[in-house]
Each structure stands twice: as structure tokens, then as C-alpha cells.
Amino acid sequence: MRRAFAGLGLLAALGVAAGLWLTRTDPLPEGTMAGLTGDPEAGEQVFWAAGCASCHSDAEAEGEARLVLSGGQAFPSDFGTFRAPNVSMHPEHGIGSWDADDFANAVQRGIAPDGGHYYPVFPYAAYALAEAQDIADLWAFWQTLPASDVPNQPHDVGFPFSIRRGVGLWKRLYLPDDFALPDPPDPEVARGRYLSEALGHCAECHTPRDALGGLDRSRWLSGAPNPSGRGRIPAITPDELTWSRSEIAQYLADGLTPEFDSAGGHMVSVIRNLAHLSDADRAAIAAYLKAVPPSG
């Protein structure tokens, strides 16, 4: 009997050790940001391409007010309601006390300075593919933004999803190590792929998810249920989005469709971001959308 209890205890200890190992954080290699000098002007372009203001500014903000990243927007999901945090440069309520390494680990690995996991509603699974220089530039621009003393609001997430440690296992299952479109045919599509997959994270809304909330990469950009429960996010694969490249690029600039309709919902904010990009970058995104595999 004593041997049986000892065996069970050993199995339990091994199970706990395996769980801790599988759910541990995996920060960026030490020195990733060392030697990089951020350019705030280039960082502003990364900021708009990455859509930071869409989640972290007030939903009704316009113009310069979109640079006040006080958080507070609510994002319902099958796992609970998440609320965007204050990520302004306020030292207490925002991220004003962070350094470049803290920022890079948060953006690309979903790891807080205290070592905890961020929920994947923060699209670090996309940003993980971004170039380190772009993250350095983004941080340089971020430090020019105003501070806000608005307190953070808690998430409303039930058990077992309230156990953040479990997010570590989710990361092991779903953090990508490469782009969904493996071989872009030319530099313009490659640029569009980078803007769409690594920064703009289009797939976060336009790709369906599995039961654990991971993106179904076999149905990339093929449309998905709206997390709000209202309607469906449309497919933007070339067999479904039949606009020409120039029509797509124009829509990304002003939100007007070839049928003289206008963008709605969260896409309004996305258009406001993309309007800051160059014509060449919007054309590159359009070229990428024409190059992804059809959804059918």
C-alpha cells in the first residue's frame, strides 16, 4: 500500500511539473532589443498599421484623441468579456514605467513585466511575426504619446479561463512560427503579407476559430462569426472579395465600397488607421488579399 501511495505521489508530482513546464512563459531572447535605435516617425506608421488605437483609445475618439490610449473598450467573446487596458505613458495606470524589453515581450510574446501571461485577445500571435526594428520604432513613437490617468477595468472571464497560467498552453498550441501565405510571388505581395499578417492582424477577425479560440489557418480569411453575436465577419479571400486591387486599396483609404456603400462596425476604426498609410502600402495589402488561397 505504501508503494502504491508513493507511486501516485510521484505521478502527481510529474503531472504538476509537466503542467508548469507547458504553461511557462517564453520571453524573447535576451538582447533582442539591444543595439536597436527606434525612429518615432517610422514608429507612427507601425502604430497605424498595427491598429493599436482601434482597441486602446476611446471607441468614439477622432483625430488626435485617438492617440490617448486610456483603454476601456469591451470585447465580448465565447470565453468572457475582455477590456482593453490603459497603455498610455502614465507611470501608474499605463505603461510609463516600462522599458523597451518590457514592451517587446508584451507585444510579441504576450508577457507582462511581472511574468504573467496576457490573454490572446491582445493580438500578440500576429505581432510575433513583426521585425524587431519595427517594435523598436513603435516603442519610440509610443513614448511621445500622452499619459492618461484612467484606471484599468477588470476582465469578466469565468473559470477555467480566469487562470492565466493556462494561456501558456494556448500559446504553445497557437503562436505561429511563420506566415500563413508561405511564398509570396513578388515583393509587393510580401509587403502586403507583412502588413496584413504581422501588423494589421486581419485574420483575428476574418478567420474562424476552433473551440479553444485558436485561428483555423486552413480557412485563412474565410470569414467568421462576429464575437459580438451580431452577424458574421465577411470572407476576404479572392473568390469572395471580388473587387479589383485598386478598388480594395481605395476602400482601405476612405471606407467606400465600389457599390457606394460605406464600411461599418469595427472596420470603421480599421479604415481610420489604414488611411495613415501610404498608397503603396494600401496597394500592397490589396495585392496580398488577391494572392491568398480561395476559401472554397
Short mmCIF file of C-alpha atoms in Angstrom, two decimals:
data_model
loop_
_atom_site.label_atom_id
_atom_site.label_comp_id
_atom_site.label_asym_id
_atom_site.label_seq_id
_atom_site.Cartn_x
_atom_site.Cartn_y
_atom_site.Cartn_z
CA MET A 1 0.00 0.00 0.00
CA ARG A 2 2.83 2.37 0.87
CA ARG A 3 4.38 1.72 -2.54
CA ALA A 4 1.05 2.50 -4.24
CA PHE A 5 0.76 5.86 -2.48
CA ALA A 6 4.36 6.66 -3.31
CA GLY A 7 3.70 5.86 -6.97
CA LEU A 8 0.60 8.07 -7.04
CA GLY A 9 2.53 10.86 -5.38
CA LEU A 10 5.29 10.56 -7.95
CA LEU A 11 2.79 10.65 -10.83
CA ALA A 12 1.10 13.70 -9.31
CA ALA A 13 4.44 15.47 -8.93
CA LEU A 14 5.36 14.65 -12.53
CA GLY A 15 1.95 15.93 -13.69
CA VAL A 16 2.41 19.21 -11.84
CA ALA A 17 5.94 19.60 -13.19
CA ALA A 18 4.74 18.94 -16.75
CA GLY A 19 1.90 21.43 -16.34
CA LEU A 20 4.24 24.11 -15.06
CA TRP A 21 6.64 23.48 -17.94
CA LEU A 22 3.94 23.56 -20.61
CA THR A 23 2.36 26.74 -19.28
CA ARG A 24 5.56 28.68 -18.58
CA THR A 25 6.34 31.95 -20.29
CA ASP A 26 8.77 32.06 -23.20
CA PRO A 27 10.26 35.55 -23.39
CA LEU A 28 12.22 36.94 -26.31
CA PRO A 29 15.90 36.01 -26.36
CA GLU A 30 17.91 38.30 -24.11
CA GLY A 31 19.38 41.16 -26.09
CA THR A 32 16.72 41.18 -28.81
CA MET A 33 16.24 44.93 -28.42
CA ALA A 34 19.86 45.73 -27.61
CA GLY A 35 21.50 47.97 -30.15
CA LEU A 36 18.25 48.96 -31.85
CA THR A 37 17.53 52.69 -32.05
CA GLY A 38 13.89 53.49 -32.52
CA ASP A 39 12.69 56.06 -35.04
CA PRO A 40 9.46 57.67 -33.80
CA GLU A 41 8.46 58.81 -37.28
CA ALA A 42 8.73 55.27 -38.63
CA GLY A 43 7.07 54.05 -35.44
CA GLU A 44 3.98 56.14 -36.15
CA GLN A 45 3.49 54.20 -39.38
CA VAL A 46 3.83 50.93 -37.46
CA PHE A 47 1.34 52.24 -34.89
CA TRP A 48 -1.33 52.84 -37.52
CA ALA A 49 -0.58 49.66 -39.44
CA ALA A 50 -0.84 47.62 -36.24
CA GLY A 51 -4.19 49.14 -35.31
CA CYS A 52 -3.23 49.99 -31.71
CA ALA A 53 -5.71 52.88 -31.45
CA SER A 54 -8.64 50.71 -32.52
CA CYS A 55 -8.65 48.88 -29.19
CA HIS A 56 -6.86 51.18 -26.76
CA SER A 57 -8.37 54.59 -27.49
CA ASP A 58 -11.95 55.59 -26.77
CA ALA A 59 -14.29 53.98 -29.30
CA GLU A 60 -15.72 57.39 -30.22
CA ALA A 61 -12.39 59.21 -30.36
CA GLU A 62 -11.37 61.01 -33.53
CA GLY A 63 -8.27 62.89 -34.66
CA GLU A 64 -5.61 63.48 -32.03
CA ALA A 65 -7.88 61.91 -29.37
CA ARG A 66 -7.11 58.52 -30.93
CA LEU A 67 -3.59 58.87 -29.57
CA VAL A 68 -4.86 58.81 -25.97
CA LEU A 69 -4.57 55.11 -25.19
CA SER A 70 -6.60 55.05 -21.97
CA GLY A 71 -8.29 51.71 -22.75
CA GLY A 72 -11.71 50.67 -21.55
CA GLN A 73 -13.27 49.24 -24.70
CA ALA A 74 -15.06 45.93 -24.05
CA PHE A 75 -14.60 42.91 -26.30
CA PRO A 76 -17.15 40.10 -25.79
CA SER A 77 -16.17 36.56 -26.71
CA ASP A 78 -17.13 32.96 -26.05
CA PHE A 79 -14.73 33.00 -23.11
CA GLY A 80 -15.93 36.17 -21.40
CA THR A 81 -15.64 39.92 -21.88
CA PHE A 82 -12.17 41.41 -22.11
CA ARG A 83 -11.47 45.10 -21.57
CA ALA A 84 -8.59 46.90 -23.21
CA PRO A 85 -6.12 48.23 -20.62
CA ASN A 86 -4.70 51.71 -20.31
CA VAL A 87 -1.45 51.51 -22.28
CA SER A 88 -0.70 55.22 -22.28
CA MET A 89 2.59 56.50 -20.90
CA HIS A 90 1.11 57.14 -17.44
CA PRO A 91 3.61 55.62 -14.97
CA GLU A 92 0.95 54.20 -12.62
CA HIS A 93 -2.16 53.49 -14.68
CA GLY A 94 -0.42 52.89 -18.01
CA ILE A 95 2.93 51.54 -19.18
CA GLY A 96 5.07 54.62 -18.50
CA SER A 97 7.40 52.64 -16.24
CA TRP A 98 8.23 50.03 -18.92
CA ASP A 99 11.43 49.76 -20.91
CA ALA A 100 11.93 48.53 -24.48
CA ASP A 101 12.32 44.89 -23.38
CA ASP A 102 9.08 45.02 -21.38
CA PHE A 103 7.30 46.49 -24.41
CA ALA A 104 8.69 43.94 -26.87
CA ASN A 105 7.87 40.97 -24.65
CA ALA A 106 4.32 42.26 -24.18
CA VAL A 107 3.74 42.92 -27.87
CA GLN A 108 5.43 39.84 -29.33
CA ARG A 109 5.16 37.22 -26.59
CA GLY A 110 2.13 38.33 -24.57
CA ILE A 111 4.15 38.53 -21.37
CA ALA A 112 3.67 41.20 -18.70
CA PRO A 113 6.65 42.71 -16.89
CA ASP A 114 5.63 40.71 -13.78
CA GLY A 115 5.98 37.49 -15.80
CA GLY A 116 2.27 36.79 -16.23
CA HIS A 117 0.51 35.91 -19.49
CA TYR A 118 -1.72 38.35 -21.34
CA TYR A 119 -4.89 36.95 -22.83
CA PRO A 120 -4.69 36.39 -26.61
CA VAL A 121 -7.42 38.98 -27.24
CA PHE A 122 -4.25 41.10 -27.41
CA PRO A 123 -3.09 40.03 -30.90
CA TYR A 124 0.49 39.18 -29.98
CA ALA A 125 0.12 35.98 -32.02
CA ALA A 126 0.24 38.25 -35.08
CA TYR A 127 2.77 40.74 -33.74
CA ALA A 128 5.12 37.81 -33.01
CA LEU A 129 5.96 37.89 -36.72
CA ALA A 130 6.93 41.58 -36.70
CA GLU A 131 10.53 42.69 -37.21
CA ALA A 132 12.43 43.79 -34.10
CA GLN A 133 13.28 47.16 -35.68
CA ASP A 134 9.57 47.88 -36.17
CA ILE A 135 8.95 47.13 -32.49
CA ALA A 136 11.80 49.48 -31.54
CA ASP A 137 10.35 52.19 -33.80
CA LEU A 138 6.87 51.65 -32.35
CA TRP A 139 8.21 52.00 -28.80
CA ALA A 140 10.00 55.21 -29.77
CA PHE A 141 6.72 56.65 -31.07
CA TRP A 142 4.74 55.29 -28.12
CA GLN A 143 6.87 57.30 -25.69
CA THR A 144 5.75 60.51 -27.43
CA LEU A 145 2.07 59.81 -26.72
CA PRO A 146 0.12 61.47 -23.89
CA ALA A 147 -0.37 59.89 -20.47
CA SER A 148 -3.85 59.13 -19.18
CA ASP A 149 -4.74 58.51 -15.53
CA VAL A 150 -7.86 56.46 -16.33
CA PRO A 151 -7.81 53.30 -14.14
CA ASN A 152 -7.91 49.90 -15.80
CA GLN A 153 -11.15 47.92 -15.81
CA PRO A 154 -11.07 44.20 -14.95
CA HIS A 155 -11.89 41.48 -17.46
CA ASP A 156 -15.08 39.49 -16.91
CA VAL A 157 -13.81 35.96 -17.54
CA GLY A 158 -15.07 32.87 -15.73
CA PHE A 159 -13.32 29.71 -14.60
CA PRO A 160 -11.26 27.98 -16.02
CA PHE A 161 -10.28 30.81 -18.40
CA SER A 162 -9.64 33.06 -15.41
CA ILE A 163 -6.49 31.02 -14.71
CA ARG A 164 -3.93 32.97 -16.70
CA ARG A 165 -1.31 30.29 -16.35
CA GLY A 166 -3.34 28.22 -18.80
CA VAL A 167 -2.71 30.82 -21.51
CA GLY A 168 0.82 29.44 -21.68
CA LEU A 169 -0.53 26.18 -23.10
CA TRP A 170 -2.65 28.13 -25.58
CA LYS A 171 0.47 29.91 -26.78
CA ARG A 172 2.25 26.60 -27.35
CA LEU A 173 -0.64 25.45 -29.49
CA TYR A 174 -1.30 28.59 -31.50
CA LEU A 175 1.59 31.06 -31.65
CA PRO A 176 2.73 30.90 -35.29
CA ASP A 177 6.32 30.50 -36.36
CA ASP A 178 5.71 31.54 -39.95
CA PHE A 179 3.29 33.39 -42.20
CA ALA A 180 0.04 31.81 -43.42
CA LEU A 181 0.95 32.68 -47.03
CA PRO A 182 4.31 30.89 -47.29
CA ASP A 183 5.66 32.02 -50.66
CA PRO A 184 4.63 35.50 -51.80
CA PRO A 185 5.13 35.75 -55.58
CA ASP A 186 6.66 39.25 -55.57
CA PRO A 187 7.91 41.99 -53.20
CA GLU A 188 4.58 43.85 -53.24
CA VAL A 189 2.67 40.78 -52.02
CA ALA A 190 5.43 40.15 -49.47
CA ARG A 191 4.98 43.68 -48.14
CA GLY A 192 1.21 43.23 -48.06
CA ARG A 193 1.63 39.94 -46.24
CA TYR A 194 3.75 41.61 -43.58
CA LEU A 195 1.28 44.46 -43.15
CA SER A 196 -1.73 42.14 -43.04
CA GLU A 197 -0.42 39.19 -41.05
CA ALA A 198 2.23 40.64 -38.73
CA LEU A 199 0.90 44.16 -38.09
CA GLY A 200 -2.69 44.61 -39.23
CA HIS A 201 -3.76 41.17 -37.88
CA CYS A 202 -6.67 40.93 -40.36
CA ALA A 203 -7.05 37.23 -39.56
CA GLU A 204 -8.03 37.96 -35.95
CA CYS A 205 -11.49 38.95 -37.19
CA HIS A 206 -11.72 37.40 -40.66
CA THR A 207 -10.56 33.83 -39.86
CA PRO A 208 -12.74 31.30 -38.00
CA ARG A 209 -11.56 29.88 -34.69
CA ASP A 210 -11.63 26.46 -33.11
CA ALA A 211 -13.08 25.51 -29.72
CA LEU A 212 -10.06 26.90 -27.86
CA GLY A 213 -10.10 30.21 -29.69
CA GLY A 214 -7.17 29.47 -31.97
CA LEU A 215 -7.27 30.58 -35.59
CA ASP A 216 -8.16 27.86 -38.10
CA ARG A 217 -5.28 28.52 -40.50
CA SER A 218 -6.74 26.07 -43.03
CA ARG A 219 -9.58 28.59 -43.55
CA TRP A 220 -7.47 31.74 -43.57
CA LEU A 221 -9.54 34.92 -44.06
CA SER A 222 -12.63 32.89 -44.99
CA GLY A 223 -14.93 34.80 -42.66
CA ALA A 224 -16.03 34.13 -39.10
CA PRO A 225 -18.89 34.67 -36.66
CA ASN A 226 -18.90 38.14 -35.14
CA PRO A 227 -17.76 37.78 -31.49
CA SER A 228 -20.49 40.25 -30.52
CA GLY A 229 -23.04 37.68 -31.65
CA ARG A 230 -24.39 40.01 -34.31
CA GLY A 231 -23.88 38.84 -37.88
CA ARG A 232 -20.73 37.50 -39.48
CA ILE A 233 -17.34 38.96 -40.37
CA PRO A 234 -17.09 38.58 -44.16
CA ALA A 235 -14.60 36.46 -46.06
CA ILE A 236 -11.90 38.49 -47.80
CA THR A 237 -10.36 35.71 -49.89
CA PRO A 238 -10.17 36.45 -53.65
CA ASP A 239 -13.10 34.15 -54.50
CA GLU A 240 -15.35 36.07 -52.08
CA LEU A 241 -13.94 39.59 -52.24
CA THR A 242 -14.16 40.14 -55.99
CA TRP A 243 -13.21 43.83 -56.06
CA SER A 244 -10.19 44.81 -58.12
CA ARG A 245 -6.89 45.64 -56.44
CA SER A 246 -7.47 49.36 -56.93
CA GLU A 247 -10.99 49.11 -55.50
CA ILE A 248 -9.69 47.31 -52.40
CA ALA A 249 -6.91 49.88 -51.96
CA GLN A 250 -9.39 52.73 -52.28
CA TYR A 251 -11.73 51.13 -49.73
CA LEU A 252 -8.81 50.88 -47.29
CA ALA A 253 -8.23 54.60 -47.77
CA ASP A 254 -11.76 56.01 -47.43
CA GLY A 255 -14.06 53.13 -46.43
CA LEU A 256 -16.24 53.45 -49.53
CA THR A 257 -17.10 50.31 -51.47
CA PRO A 258 -17.40 50.10 -55.28
CA GLU A 259 -21.16 49.83 -54.70
CA PHE A 260 -21.13 53.27 -52.98
CA ASP A 261 -21.72 51.71 -49.55
CA SER A 262 -19.51 52.51 -46.57
CA ALA A 263 -17.58 50.46 -44.00
CA GLY A 264 -19.41 49.64 -40.79
CA GLY A 265 -18.74 48.26 -37.33
CA HIS A 266 -15.16 47.85 -36.18
CA MET A 267 -13.96 48.25 -39.78
CA VAL A 268 -14.62 51.99 -39.47
CA SER A 269 -11.78 52.23 -36.98
CA VAL A 270 -9.57 50.00 -39.11
CA ILE A 271 -10.06 52.34 -42.08
CA ARG A 272 -9.11 55.31 -39.90
CA ASN A 273 -5.85 53.54 -39.14
CA LEU A 274 -5.09 52.49 -42.69
CA ALA A 275 -5.81 55.96 -44.01
CA HIS A 276 -2.50 56.99 -42.41
CA LEU A 277 -0.53 54.52 -44.56
CA SER A 278 0.97 55.29 -47.94
CA ASP A 279 -0.82 54.50 -51.19
CA ALA A 280 1.87 51.90 -51.85
CA ASP A 281 1.22 50.10 -48.57
CA ARG A 282 -2.55 50.00 -49.13
CA ALA A 283 -1.90 48.68 -52.66
CA ALA A 284 0.37 46.03 -51.15
CA ILE A 285 -2.40 44.88 -48.79
CA ALA A 286 -4.76 44.65 -51.77
CA ALA A 287 -2.17 42.61 -53.71
CA TYR A 288 -1.83 40.25 -50.73
CA LEU A 289 -5.59 39.75 -50.47
CA LYS A 290 -5.61 38.76 -54.15
CA ALA A 291 -2.79 36.27 -53.54
CA VAL A 292 -4.18 34.28 -50.58
CA PRO A 293 -5.81 30.91 -51.38
CA PRO A 294 -9.56 30.93 -52.04
CA SER A 295 -11.83 29.84 -49.20
CA GLY A 296 -13.90 27.43 -51.27
#
